[in-house]
Amino acid sequence: MSFEHILFSIDAGVALLSLNRPEQLNSFNGRMHEEVQEALRLVRRSNDVRVLLLTAEGRGFCAGQDLADRNVVPGAEAPDLGESIERYYNPLVHTLRDLPIPVICAVNGVAAGAGANIPLACDLVLAARSASFIQAFCKIGLIPDSGGTYALPRLVGMARAKALAMLGERLSAEQAEQWGLIYRCVEDAELRDEAIKLARHLATQPTYGLGLIKRSLHASLDNSFEQQLTLERDLQRLAGRSEDYREGVSAFMAKRTAQFKGR
Ligand code: T3D
C-alpha cells in the first residue's frame, strides 16, 4: 500500500509514523485510518522495529475525526459512529497499547477529540510547549472515545477528568505535564529531535523486557496486590529467560556496554 496521508519509515530500530494531512489538522478520514492500520501491521510483523514513534506534520497533532465526513444533510440517516469506533479507533488504541515495544508519542501541536486521546494510549508522551489537549467531543454532543474515559480519570483523577470532558477547554502542554497527563513538555523547536533521541536510546535497550514492563503496569490498574505479585513472578520468569537478561548480567560483570537485541 502506498501512503498518501501518513509518512512512515524505519531506521535504526525506530519506526517513525507521522500523520500527514496538515491542512485538516491531521484529522482522520477512512484512508488515513487504513494507512495507519497498515503501518502498524508492518511494525508488528517486523523483527527490526524496537520502538514506535508517533507524531504528525504541520501545526497540529490531530483534530480527531474529520467532521467533513460526518456532516449529514437534514433528514438523512445518522452515521453509525459505533461502527467507525469498532473498525478504526478502538483497534488503533488497542494496538498502540498492546504493542510489546515502547511507543513514544510526540504531540507537535493541538490535539483534539480522538486526537487528544490517542497519545494517552502510548507509553511516553512528549509535547511541544505550544501544543494543547482538547476533549472537544462535548462541544458536538459526543463523549470522549479512543480510551479517553478510561485514561483520563486514571491519569488526572475524576474531578479533572470530568472538567476536561464536560467543558472541552484547552489544556496547555505545560498543564498536561503538571497534571500527569503526559510525561514531558519540551520546547517546540526541540520536540522532534528530543523524541528521536529518546526513541533511539530505547531502541538500544532490552526492549523485550520493556514490553513486559508495560504489560505489568497496565495490568496493575485492575489487579489486586496478590494478582499483581503473581503476574510479576510470571513475567520475571519470562524476562529471566531472555537473551537480553543474559547479556545484561554478562556485560555488567565484564564492565562493558551491553548489546541488547530485544529478545
Ligand atoms: O465520527 C466518528 O467516527 C466517531 C469518532 C469520533 C472521534 C472524534 O474525534 S469526534 C471529535 C472531532 N474533532 C473535533 O471536534 C475538533 C474540531 N476542531 C476544532 O475544534 C479546532 O479545529 C481545533 C481546536 C482542533 C483547532 O482550532 P484552530 O483555531 O487552531 O484551527 P481551525 O481554524 O479550527 O482549523 C484549521 C483547519 O482545520 C480548518 O480548515 P480551513 O478552514 O482552514 O479549511 C478546520 O476546518 C480544519 N479542521 C480542524 N479540525 C477538523 C477540521 N476539519 C475536519 N475535521 C476536523 N475535526
PDB file of C-alpha atoms and ligand atoms in Angstrom:
ATOM      1  CA  MET A   1       0.000   0.000   0.000  1.00  0.00           C
ATOM      2  CA  SER A   2       1.382   3.432  -0.861  1.00  0.00           C
ATOM      3  CA  PHE A   3       0.848   6.087   1.762  1.00  0.00           C
ATOM      4  CA  GLU A   4      -0.902   9.358   0.988  1.00  0.00           C
ATOM      5  CA  HIS A   5      -1.875  10.665   4.427  1.00  0.00           C
ATOM      6  CA  ILE A   6       0.953   9.374   6.597  1.00  0.00           C
ATOM      7  CA  LEU A   7       4.746   9.285   6.450  1.00  0.00           C
ATOM      8  CA  PHE A   8       6.312   6.017   7.519  1.00  0.00           C
ATOM      9  CA  SER A   9       9.936   4.931   7.824  1.00  0.00           C
ATOM     10  CA  ILE A  10      12.093   2.519   9.785  1.00  0.00           C
ATOM     11  CA  ASP A  11      15.614   3.456  10.807  1.00  0.00           C
ATOM     12  CA  ALA A  12      17.976   2.142  13.494  1.00  0.00           C
ATOM     13  CA  GLY A  13      15.227   0.109  15.144  1.00  0.00           C
ATOM     14  CA  VAL A  14      12.807   3.045  15.266  1.00  0.00           C
ATOM     15  CA  ALA A  15       9.581   3.104  13.247  1.00  0.00           C
ATOM     16  CA  LEU A  16       8.503   6.694  12.656  1.00  0.00           C
ATOM     17  CA  LEU A  17       4.823   7.156  11.823  1.00  0.00           C
ATOM     18  CA  SER A  18       3.794  10.734  11.136  1.00  0.00           C
ATOM     19  CA  LEU A  19       0.202  11.786  10.404  1.00  0.00           C
ATOM     20  CA  ASN A  20       0.251  13.896   7.263  1.00  0.00           C
ATOM     21  CA  ARG A  21      -2.984  15.772   6.481  1.00  0.00           C
ATOM     22  CA  PRO A  22      -1.795  19.083   7.895  1.00  0.00           C
ATOM     23  CA  GLU A  23      -4.433  21.262   6.169  1.00  0.00           C
ATOM     24  CA  GLN A  24      -7.131  19.369   8.095  1.00  0.00           C
ATOM     25  CA  LEU A  25      -5.005  19.360  11.262  1.00  0.00           C
ATOM     26  CA  ASN A  26      -4.367  15.663  10.611  1.00  0.00           C
ATOM     27  CA  SER A  27      -7.974  14.726  11.328  1.00  0.00           C
ATOM     28  CA  PHE A  28      -8.798  11.119  10.444  1.00  0.00           C
ATOM     29  CA  ASN A  29     -10.637  10.091   7.300  1.00  0.00           C
ATOM     30  CA  GLY A  30     -11.087   6.459   6.265  1.00  0.00           C
ATOM     31  CA  ARG A  31      -7.994   6.459   4.079  1.00  0.00           C
ATOM     32  CA  MET A  32      -5.746   7.761   6.849  1.00  0.00           C
ATOM     33  CA  HIS A  33      -7.130   5.128   9.228  1.00  0.00           C
ATOM     34  CA  GLU A  34      -6.378   2.381   6.688  1.00  0.00           C
ATOM     35  CA  GLU A  35      -2.846   3.659   6.208  1.00  0.00           C
ATOM     36  CA  VAL A  36      -2.168   3.864   9.937  1.00  0.00           C
ATOM     37  CA  GLN A  37      -3.509   0.325  10.328  1.00  0.00           C
ATOM     38  CA  GLU A  38      -1.209  -0.904   7.549  1.00  0.00           C
ATOM     39  CA  ALA A  39       1.822   0.838   9.067  1.00  0.00           C
ATOM     40  CA  LEU A  40       1.070  -0.700  12.455  1.00  0.00           C
ATOM     41  CA  ARG A  41       0.775  -4.120  10.791  1.00  0.00           C
ATOM     42  CA  LEU A  42       4.281  -3.588   9.360  1.00  0.00           C
ATOM     43  CA  VAL A  43       5.550  -2.613  12.814  1.00  0.00           C
ATOM     44  CA  ARG A  44       4.020  -5.713  14.397  1.00  0.00           C
ATOM     45  CA  ARG A  45       5.477  -8.017  11.746  1.00  0.00           C
ATOM     46  CA  SER A  46       8.964  -6.533  11.683  1.00  0.00           C
ATOM     47  CA  ASN A  47      11.767  -8.077  13.685  1.00  0.00           C
ATOM     48  CA  ASP A  48      13.808  -4.903  13.249  1.00  0.00           C
ATOM     49  CA  VAL A  49      11.449  -2.437  14.908  1.00  0.00           C
ATOM     50  CA  ARG A  50      12.258  -1.981  18.605  1.00  0.00           C
ATOM     51  CA  VAL A  51      10.423   1.330  19.209  1.00  0.00           C
ATOM     52  CA  LEU A  52       7.489   3.140  17.580  1.00  0.00           C
ATOM     53  CA  LEU A  53       7.428   6.933  17.424  1.00  0.00           C
ATOM     54  CA  LEU A  54       4.077   8.512  16.550  1.00  0.00           C
ATOM     55  CA  THR A  55       3.928  12.186  15.608  1.00  0.00           C
ATOM     56  CA  ALA A  56       2.413  14.476  12.966  1.00  0.00           C
ATOM     57  CA  GLU A  57       3.226  17.076  10.324  1.00  0.00           C
ATOM     58  CA  GLY A  58       2.278  20.752  10.372  1.00  0.00           C
ATOM     59  CA  ARG A  59       0.962  22.916  13.186  1.00  0.00           C
ATOM     60  CA  GLY A  60      -1.419  20.369  14.696  1.00  0.00           C
ATOM     61  CA  PHE A  61      -1.063  16.843  16.005  1.00  0.00           C
ATOM     62  CA  CYS A  62      -4.559  15.539  15.242  1.00  0.00           C
ATOM     63  CA  ALA A  63      -8.073  17.029  15.391  1.00  0.00           C
ATOM     64  CA  GLY A  64      -9.794  13.637  15.751  1.00  0.00           C
ATOM     65  CA  GLN A  65     -12.395  12.531  13.263  1.00  0.00           C
ATOM     66  CA  ASP A  66     -12.655  14.530  10.020  1.00  0.00           C
ATOM     67  CA  LEU A  67     -16.014  16.176  10.597  1.00  0.00           C
ATOM     68  CA  ALA A  68     -16.454  16.871   6.885  1.00  0.00           C
ATOM     69  CA  ASP A  69     -17.289  13.155   6.637  1.00  0.00           C
ATOM     70  CA  ARG A  70     -19.979  13.484   9.324  1.00  0.00           C
ATOM     71  CA  ASN A  71     -21.877  16.486   8.030  1.00  0.00           C
ATOM     72  CA  VAL A  72     -25.143  14.765   7.063  1.00  0.00           C
ATOM     73  CA  VAL A  73     -27.922  16.611   5.277  1.00  0.00           C
ATOM     74  CA  PRO A  74     -31.115  17.243   7.278  1.00  0.00           C
ATOM     75  CA  GLY A  75     -33.361  14.184   7.311  1.00  0.00           C
ATOM     76  CA  ALA A  76     -30.614  11.771   6.278  1.00  0.00           C
ATOM     77  CA  GLU A  77     -29.797   8.787   8.468  1.00  0.00           C
ATOM     78  CA  ALA A  78     -27.247   9.402  11.236  1.00  0.00           C
ATOM     79  CA  PRO A  79     -23.828   7.823  10.631  1.00  0.00           C
ATOM     80  CA  ASP A  80     -23.124   4.792  12.818  1.00  0.00           C
ATOM     81  CA  LEU A  81     -20.313   6.112  14.985  1.00  0.00           C
ATOM     82  CA  GLY A  82     -20.182   2.827  16.875  1.00  0.00           C
ATOM     83  CA  GLU A  83     -19.216   1.105  13.642  1.00  0.00           C
ATOM     84  CA  SER A  84     -16.473   3.652  12.996  1.00  0.00           C
ATOM     85  CA  ILE A  85     -15.125   3.224  16.507  1.00  0.00           C
ATOM     86  CA  GLU A  86     -15.173  -0.544  16.288  1.00  0.00           C
ATOM     87  CA  ARG A  87     -13.494  -0.554  12.890  1.00  0.00           C
ATOM     88  CA  TYR A  88     -10.909   2.170  13.404  1.00  0.00           C
ATOM     89  CA  TYR A  89     -10.479   3.978  16.713  1.00  0.00           C
ATOM     90  CA  ASN A  90     -10.662   1.035  19.115  1.00  0.00           C
ATOM     91  CA  PRO A  91      -8.232  -1.164  17.124  1.00  0.00           C
ATOM     92  CA  LEU A  92      -5.866   1.805  16.865  1.00  0.00           C
ATOM     93  CA  VAL A  93      -5.628   2.492  20.596  1.00  0.00           C
ATOM     94  CA  HIS A  94      -5.614  -1.233  21.349  1.00  0.00           C
ATOM     95  CA  THR A  95      -2.654  -1.762  19.047  1.00  0.00           C
ATOM     96  CA  LEU A  96      -0.702   1.187  20.447  1.00  0.00           C
ATOM     97  CA  ARG A  97      -1.298  -0.010  23.995  1.00  0.00           C
ATOM     98  CA  ASP A  98      -0.623  -3.688  23.299  1.00  0.00           C
ATOM     99  CA  LEU A  99       2.471  -3.439  21.091  1.00  0.00           C
ATOM    100  CA  PRO A 100       5.183  -5.312  23.003  1.00  0.00           C
ATOM    101  CA  ILE A 101       7.674  -2.492  22.400  1.00  0.00           C
ATOM    102  CA  PRO A 102       7.874   1.083  23.735  1.00  0.00           C
ATOM    103  CA  VAL A 103       5.588   3.537  21.929  1.00  0.00           C
ATOM    104  CA  ILE A 104       6.511   7.214  22.075  1.00  0.00           C
ATOM    105  CA  CYS A 105       4.122   9.971  21.025  1.00  0.00           C
ATOM    106  CA  ALA A 106       5.439  13.419  20.145  1.00  0.00           C
ATOM    107  CA  VAL A 107       2.488  15.830  20.217  1.00  0.00           C
ATOM    108  CA  ASN A 108       3.599  18.672  17.959  1.00  0.00           C
ATOM    109  CA  GLY A 109       0.519  20.903  18.205  1.00  0.00           C
ATOM    110  CA  VAL A 110      -3.151  20.952  19.035  1.00  0.00           C
ATOM    111  CA  ALA A 111      -4.602  17.526  19.856  1.00  0.00           C
ATOM    112  CA  ALA A 112      -8.407  17.461  19.873  1.00  0.00           C
ATOM    113  CA  GLY A 113     -11.146  14.843  20.095  1.00  0.00           C
ATOM    114  CA  ALA A 114      -9.763  11.378  19.404  1.00  0.00           C
ATOM    115  CA  GLY A 115      -6.505  13.166  18.627  1.00  0.00           C
ATOM    116  CA  ALA A 116      -6.211  14.108  22.306  1.00  0.00           C
ATOM    117  CA  ASN A 117      -6.740  10.534  23.489  1.00  0.00           C
ATOM    118  CA  ILE A 118      -4.619   8.581  21.019  1.00  0.00           C
ATOM    119  CA  PRO A 119      -1.442   9.869  22.747  1.00  0.00           C
ATOM    120  CA  LEU A 120      -2.788   8.533  26.054  1.00  0.00           C
ATOM    121  CA  ALA A 121      -2.646   5.004  24.622  1.00  0.00           C
ATOM    122  CA  CYS A 122       1.107   5.451  24.069  1.00  0.00           C
ATOM    123  CA  ASP A 123       3.794   4.798  26.665  1.00  0.00           C
ATOM    124  CA  LEU A 124       5.803   8.023  26.764  1.00  0.00           C
ATOM    125  CA  VAL A 125       4.183  11.253  25.617  1.00  0.00           C
ATOM    126  CA  LEU A 126       6.284  14.307  24.848  1.00  0.00           C
ATOM    127  CA  ALA A 127       4.523  17.507  23.794  1.00  0.00           C
ATOM    128  CA  ALA A 128       5.724  20.756  22.302  1.00  0.00           C
ATOM    129  CA  ARG A 129       5.268  23.701  24.684  1.00  0.00           C
ATOM    130  CA  SER A 130       2.748  25.279  22.275  1.00  0.00           C
ATOM    131  CA  ALA A 131       0.719  22.057  21.975  1.00  0.00           C
ATOM    132  CA  SER A 132      -2.600  21.624  23.734  1.00  0.00           C
ATOM    133  CA  PHE A 133      -5.129  18.923  24.516  1.00  0.00           C
ATOM    134  CA  ILE A 134      -8.855  19.453  23.961  1.00  0.00           C
ATOM    135  CA  GLN A 135     -11.566  16.927  24.802  1.00  0.00           C
ATOM    136  CA  ALA A 136     -13.622  18.543  22.037  1.00  0.00           C
ATOM    137  CA  PHE A 137     -16.306  15.827  21.969  1.00  0.00           C
ATOM    138  CA  CYS A 138     -18.707  17.576  24.362  1.00  0.00           C
ATOM    139  CA  LYS A 139     -18.882  20.587  22.027  1.00  0.00           C
ATOM    140  CA  ILE A 140     -20.572  18.459  19.366  1.00  0.00           C
ATOM    141  CA  GLY A 141     -22.679  16.239  21.612  1.00  0.00           C
ATOM    142  CA  LEU A 142     -20.312  13.255  21.809  1.00  0.00           C
ATOM    143  CA  ILE A 143     -18.427  11.520  24.590  1.00  0.00           C
ATOM    144  CA  PRO A 144     -14.633  11.084  24.809  1.00  0.00           C
ATOM    145  CA  ASP A 145     -13.638   7.962  22.873  1.00  0.00           C
ATOM    146  CA  SER A 146     -10.384   6.251  21.892  1.00  0.00           C
ATOM    147  CA  GLY A 147      -9.976   5.245  25.532  1.00  0.00           C
ATOM    148  CA  GLY A 148     -10.430   8.775  26.882  1.00  0.00           C
ATOM    149  CA  THR A 149     -12.975   7.822  29.544  1.00  0.00           C
ATOM    150  CA  TYR A 150     -10.600   5.057  30.653  1.00  0.00           C
ATOM    151  CA  ALA A 151      -7.347   7.016  30.659  1.00  0.00           C
ATOM    152  CA  LEU A 152      -8.447  10.427  31.915  1.00  0.00           C
ATOM    153  CA  PRO A 153      -9.707   9.522  35.411  1.00  0.00           C
ATOM    154  CA  ARG A 154      -6.748   7.211  35.895  1.00  0.00           C
ATOM    155  CA  LEU A 155      -4.198   9.830  34.865  1.00  0.00           C
ATOM    156  CA  VAL A 156      -5.604  13.063  36.261  1.00  0.00           C
ATOM    157  CA  GLY A 157      -8.309  11.957  38.737  1.00  0.00           C
ATOM    158  CA  MET A 158     -12.086  12.059  38.387  1.00  0.00           C
ATOM    159  CA  ALA A 159     -12.570  15.761  39.183  1.00  0.00           C
ATOM    160  CA  ARG A 160     -10.212  16.948  36.458  1.00  0.00           C
ATOM    161  CA  ALA A 161     -11.368  14.225  34.041  1.00  0.00           C
ATOM    162  CA  LYS A 162     -14.958  15.435  34.355  1.00  0.00           C
ATOM    163  CA  ALA A 163     -13.961  19.069  33.878  1.00  0.00           C
ATOM    164  CA  LEU A 164     -11.867  18.267  30.796  1.00  0.00           C
ATOM    165  CA  ALA A 165     -14.576  16.062  29.274  1.00  0.00           C
ATOM    166  CA  MET A 166     -17.577  18.270  30.077  1.00  0.00           C
ATOM    167  CA  LEU A 167     -16.066  21.689  29.404  1.00  0.00           C
ATOM    168  CA  GLY A 168     -13.879  20.820  26.416  1.00  0.00           C
ATOM    169  CA  GLU A 169     -11.427  23.541  27.392  1.00  0.00           C
ATOM    170  CA  ARG A 170      -7.919  23.755  26.012  1.00  0.00           C
ATOM    171  CA  LEU A 171      -5.321  22.218  28.344  1.00  0.00           C
ATOM    172  CA  SER A 172      -1.817  23.510  27.677  1.00  0.00           C
ATOM    173  CA  ALA A 173       1.054  21.062  27.317  1.00  0.00           C
ATOM    174  CA  GLU A 174       2.635  22.554  30.423  1.00  0.00           C
ATOM    175  CA  GLN A 175      -0.524  21.987  32.461  1.00  0.00           C
ATOM    176  CA  ALA A 176      -0.864  18.498  30.980  1.00  0.00           C
ATOM    177  CA  GLU A 177       2.609  17.704  32.267  1.00  0.00           C
ATOM    178  CA  GLN A 178       1.828  19.175  35.698  1.00  0.00           C
ATOM    179  CA  TRP A 179      -1.383  17.131  35.901  1.00  0.00           C
ATOM    180  CA  GLY A 180       0.384  13.901  34.970  1.00  0.00           C
ATOM    181  CA  LEU A 181      -1.452  13.517  31.646  1.00  0.00           C
ATOM    182  CA  ILE A 182       1.813  13.384  29.711  1.00  0.00           C
ATOM    183  CA  TYR A 183       5.425  12.620  30.513  1.00  0.00           C
ATOM    184  CA  ARG A 184       7.167  15.819  29.440  1.00  0.00           C
ATOM    185  CA  CYS A 185       6.714  19.168  27.750  1.00  0.00           C
ATOM    186  CA  VAL A 186       9.664  20.384  25.634  1.00  0.00           C
ATOM    187  CA  GLU A 187      10.461  23.464  23.584  1.00  0.00           C
ATOM    188  CA  ASP A 188       8.736  23.428  20.171  1.00  0.00           C
ATOM    189  CA  ALA A 189      11.947  23.517  18.158  1.00  0.00           C
ATOM    190  CA  GLU A 190      13.372  20.609  20.144  1.00  0.00           C
ATOM    191  CA  LEU A 191      10.389  18.244  20.083  1.00  0.00           C
ATOM    192  CA  ARG A 192      11.268  16.120  17.054  1.00  0.00           C
ATOM    193  CA  ASP A 193      14.956  15.807  17.997  1.00  0.00           C
ATOM    194  CA  GLU A 194      14.139  15.005  21.627  1.00  0.00           C
ATOM    195  CA  ALA A 195      11.604  12.370  20.582  1.00  0.00           C
ATOM    196  CA  ILE A 196      14.014  10.750  18.119  1.00  0.00           C
ATOM    197  CA  LYS A 197      16.810  10.827  20.703  1.00  0.00           C
ATOM    198  CA  LEU A 198      14.569   9.099  23.219  1.00  0.00           C
ATOM    199  CA  ALA A 199      13.392   6.556  20.620  1.00  0.00           C
ATOM    200  CA  ARG A 200      16.950   5.753  19.515  1.00  0.00           C
ATOM    201  CA  HIS A 201      18.049   5.343  23.116  1.00  0.00           C
ATOM    202  CA  LEU A 202      15.195   2.950  23.859  1.00  0.00           C
ATOM    203  CA  ALA A 203      15.911   1.000  20.660  1.00  0.00           C
ATOM    204  CA  THR A 204      19.321   0.065  22.121  1.00  0.00           C
ATOM    205  CA  GLN A 205      17.783  -1.113  25.382  1.00  0.00           C
ATOM    206  CA  PRO A 206      16.366  -4.535  26.360  1.00  0.00           C
ATOM    207  CA  THR A 207      13.075  -3.880  24.601  1.00  0.00           C
ATOM    208  CA  TYR A 208      11.666  -7.339  25.271  1.00  0.00           C
ATOM    209  CA  GLY A 209      11.891  -6.504  28.989  1.00  0.00           C
ATOM    210  CA  LEU A 210      10.467  -3.023  28.375  1.00  0.00           C
ATOM    211  CA  GLY A 211       7.472  -4.672  26.698  1.00  0.00           C
ATOM    212  CA  LEU A 212       6.972  -6.827  29.794  1.00  0.00           C
ATOM    213  CA  ILE A 213       7.216  -3.721  31.998  1.00  0.00           C
ATOM    214  CA  LYS A 214       4.416  -2.008  30.110  1.00  0.00           C
ATOM    215  CA  ARG A 215       2.312  -5.174  30.269  1.00  0.00           C
ATOM    216  CA  SER A 216       2.723  -5.436  34.033  1.00  0.00           C
ATOM    217  CA  LEU A 217       1.998  -1.748  34.656  1.00  0.00           C
ATOM    218  CA  HIS A 218      -1.149  -1.877  32.526  1.00  0.00           C
ATOM    219  CA  ALA A 219      -2.378  -4.925  34.415  1.00  0.00           C
ATOM    220  CA  SER A 220      -1.738  -3.273  37.789  1.00  0.00           C
ATOM    221  CA  LEU A 221      -4.575  -0.799  37.214  1.00  0.00           C
ATOM    222  CA  ASP A 222      -7.162  -3.561  37.556  1.00  0.00           C
ATOM    223  CA  ASN A 223      -5.322  -6.160  39.634  1.00  0.00           C
ATOM    224  CA  SER A 224      -5.298  -6.778  43.366  1.00  0.00           C
ATOM    225  CA  PHE A 225      -1.901  -6.722  45.128  1.00  0.00           C
ATOM    226  CA  GLU A 226      -1.923 -10.521  45.172  1.00  0.00           C
ATOM    227  CA  GLN A 227      -2.733 -10.803  41.465  1.00  0.00           C
ATOM    228  CA  GLN A 228      -0.033  -8.314  40.644  1.00  0.00           C
ATOM    229  CA  LEU A 229       2.617 -10.208  42.637  1.00  0.00           C
ATOM    230  CA  THR A 230       1.679 -13.362  40.755  1.00  0.00           C
ATOM    231  CA  LEU A 231       1.942 -11.542  37.435  1.00  0.00           C
ATOM    232  CA  GLU A 232       5.329 -10.097  38.417  1.00  0.00           C
ATOM    233  CA  ARG A 233       6.546 -13.613  39.168  1.00  0.00           C
ATOM    234  CA  ASP A 234       5.355 -14.900  35.798  1.00  0.00           C
ATOM    235  CA  LEU A 235       6.702 -12.018  33.743  1.00  0.00           C
ATOM    236  CA  GLN A 236      10.008 -12.009  35.609  1.00  0.00           C
ATOM    237  CA  ARG A 237      10.299 -15.676  34.739  1.00  0.00           C
ATOM    238  CA  LEU A 238       9.913 -14.756  31.060  1.00  0.00           C
ATOM    239  CA  ALA A 239      12.336 -11.833  31.390  1.00  0.00           C
ATOM    240  CA  GLY A 240      14.857 -14.088  33.085  1.00  0.00           C
ATOM    241  CA  ARG A 241      14.837 -16.413  30.094  1.00  0.00           C
ATOM    242  CA  SER A 242      15.544 -13.635  27.600  1.00  0.00           C
ATOM    243  CA  GLU A 243      18.816 -13.230  25.728  1.00  0.00           C
ATOM    244  CA  ASP A 244      18.866  -9.624  26.856  1.00  0.00           C
ATOM    245  CA  TYR A 245      18.892 -10.531  30.535  1.00  0.00           C
ATOM    246  CA  ARG A 246      21.791 -12.929  29.965  1.00  0.00           C
ATOM    247  CA  GLU A 247      23.635 -10.216  28.042  1.00  0.00           C
ATOM    248  CA  GLY A 248      22.824  -7.541  30.657  1.00  0.00           C
ATOM    249  CA  VAL A 249      24.270  -9.568  33.507  1.00  0.00           C
ATOM    250  CA  SER A 250      27.285 -10.687  31.472  1.00  0.00           C
ATOM    251  CA  ALA A 251      28.029  -7.107  30.386  1.00  0.00           C
ATOM    252  CA  PHE A 252      27.659  -5.838  33.944  1.00  0.00           C
ATOM    253  CA  MET A 253      30.091  -8.427  35.281  1.00  0.00           C
ATOM    254  CA  ALA A 254      32.583  -7.760  32.481  1.00  0.00           C
ATOM    255  CA  LYS A 255      32.187  -3.964  32.942  1.00  0.00           C
ATOM    256  CA  ARG A 256      31.351  -3.497  29.279  1.00  0.00           C
ATOM    257  CA  THR A 257      28.406  -1.936  27.425  1.00  0.00           C
ATOM    258  CA  ALA A 258      25.621  -4.434  26.832  1.00  0.00           C
ATOM    259  CA  GLN A 259      24.494  -5.186  23.280  1.00  0.00           C
ATOM    260  CA  PHE A 260      20.795  -5.819  23.609  1.00  0.00           C
ATOM    261  CA  LYS A 261      18.760  -7.398  20.814  1.00  0.00           C
ATOM    262  CA  GLY A 262      15.190  -7.137  22.109  1.00  0.00           C
ATOM    263  CA  ARG A 263      14.944 -10.894  22.531  1.00  0.00           C
TER     264      ARG A 263
HETATM  265  O1  T3D B   1     -17.124  10.028  13.907  1.00  0.00           O
HETATM  266  C1  T3D B   1     -16.621   9.003  14.333  1.00  0.00           C
HETATM  267  O2  T3D B   1     -16.110   8.150  13.584  1.00  0.00           O
HETATM  268  C2  T3D B   1     -16.608   8.764  15.818  1.00  0.00           C
HETATM  269  C3  T3D B   1     -15.320   9.184  16.404  1.00  0.00           C
HETATM  270  C4  T3D B   1     -15.142  10.468  16.790  1.00  0.00           C
HETATM  271  C5  T3D B   1     -13.837  10.896  17.280  1.00  0.00           C
HETATM  272  C6  T3D B   1     -13.668  12.382  17.312  1.00  0.00           C
HETATM  273  O3  T3D B   1     -12.541  12.782  17.265  1.00  0.00           O
HETATM  274  S1  T3D B   1     -15.025  13.432  17.429  1.00  0.00           S
HETATM  275  C7  T3D B   1     -14.263  15.000  17.637  1.00  0.00           C
HETATM  276  C8  T3D B   1     -13.843  15.629  16.320  1.00  0.00           C
HETATM  277  N1  T3D B   1     -12.970  16.759  16.463  1.00  0.00           N
HETATM  278  C9  T3D B   1     -13.362  17.961  16.895  1.00  0.00           C
HETATM  279  O4  T3D B   1     -14.479  18.194  17.277  1.00  0.00           O
HETATM  280  C10 T3D B   1     -12.318  19.058  16.815  1.00  0.00           C
HETATM  281  C11 T3D B   1     -12.697  20.045  15.728  1.00  0.00           C
HETATM  282  N2  T3D B   1     -11.660  21.052  15.559  1.00  0.00           N
HETATM  283  C12 T3D B   1     -11.512  22.082  16.400  1.00  0.00           C
HETATM  284  O5  T3D B   1     -12.205  22.236  17.384  1.00  0.00           O
HETATM  285  C13 T3D B   1     -10.466  23.090  16.054  1.00  0.00           C
HETATM  286  O6  T3D B   1     -10.167  22.975  14.697  1.00  0.00           O
HETATM  287  C14 T3D B   1      -9.164  22.919  16.866  1.00  0.00           C
HETATM  288  C15 T3D B   1      -9.433  23.321  18.323  1.00  0.00           C
HETATM  289  C16 T3D B   1      -8.640  21.496  16.803  1.00  0.00           C
HETATM  290  C17 T3D B   1      -8.069  23.854  16.286  1.00  0.00           C
HETATM  291  O7  T3D B   1      -8.576  25.156  16.200  1.00  0.00           O
HETATM  292  P1  T3D B   1      -7.766  26.233  15.342  1.00  0.00           P
HETATM  293  O8  T3D B   1      -8.484  27.533  15.533  1.00  0.00           O
HETATM  294  O9  T3D B   1      -6.346  26.169  15.713  1.00  0.00           O
HETATM  295  O10 T3D B   1      -7.855  25.755  13.836  1.00  0.00           O
HETATM  296  P2  T3D B   1      -9.133  25.762  12.872  1.00  0.00           P
HETATM  297  O11 T3D B   1      -9.136  27.021  12.097  1.00  0.00           O
HETATM  298  O12 T3D B   1     -10.375  25.448  13.617  1.00  0.00           O
HETATM  299  O13 T3D B   1      -8.810  24.523  11.926  1.00  0.00           O
HETATM  300  C18 T3D B   1      -7.860  24.611  10.865  1.00  0.00           C
HETATM  301  C19 T3D B   1      -8.419  23.872   9.677  1.00  0.00           C
HETATM  302  O14 T3D B   1      -8.568  22.507  10.024  1.00  0.00           O
HETATM  303  C20 T3D B   1      -9.812  24.367   9.308  1.00  0.00           C
HETATM  304  O15 T3D B   1      -9.953  24.234   7.906  1.00  0.00           O
HETATM  305  P3  T3D B   1      -9.933  25.523   6.939  1.00  0.00           P
HETATM  306  O16 T3D B   1     -10.978  26.473   7.429  1.00  0.00           O
HETATM  307  O17 T3D B   1      -8.534  26.077   7.086  1.00  0.00           O
HETATM  308  O18 T3D B   1     -10.216  24.972   5.575  1.00  0.00           O
HETATM  309  C21 T3D B   1     -10.715  23.375  10.000  1.00  0.00           C
HETATM  310  O19 T3D B   1     -11.964  23.257   9.392  1.00  0.00           O
HETATM  311  C22 T3D B   1      -9.913  22.115   9.827  1.00  0.00           C
HETATM  312  N3  T3D B   1     -10.277  21.131  10.879  1.00  0.00           N
HETATM  313  C23 T3D B   1      -9.949  21.169  12.157  1.00  0.00           C
HETATM  314  N4  T3D B   1     -10.470  20.121  12.792  1.00  0.00           N
HETATM  315  C24 T3D B   1     -11.140  19.420  11.857  1.00  0.00           C
HETATM  316  C25 T3D B   1     -11.020  20.062  10.631  1.00  0.00           C
HETATM  317  N5  T3D B   1     -11.576  19.586   9.516  1.00  0.00           N
HETATM  318  C26 T3D B   1     -12.303  18.447   9.633  1.00  0.00           C
HETATM  319  N6  T3D B   1     -12.449  17.781  10.785  1.00  0.00           N
HETATM  320  C27 T3D B   1     -11.892  18.215  11.922  1.00  0.00           C
HETATM  321  N7  T3D B   1     -12.018  17.509  13.060  1.00  0.00           N
END
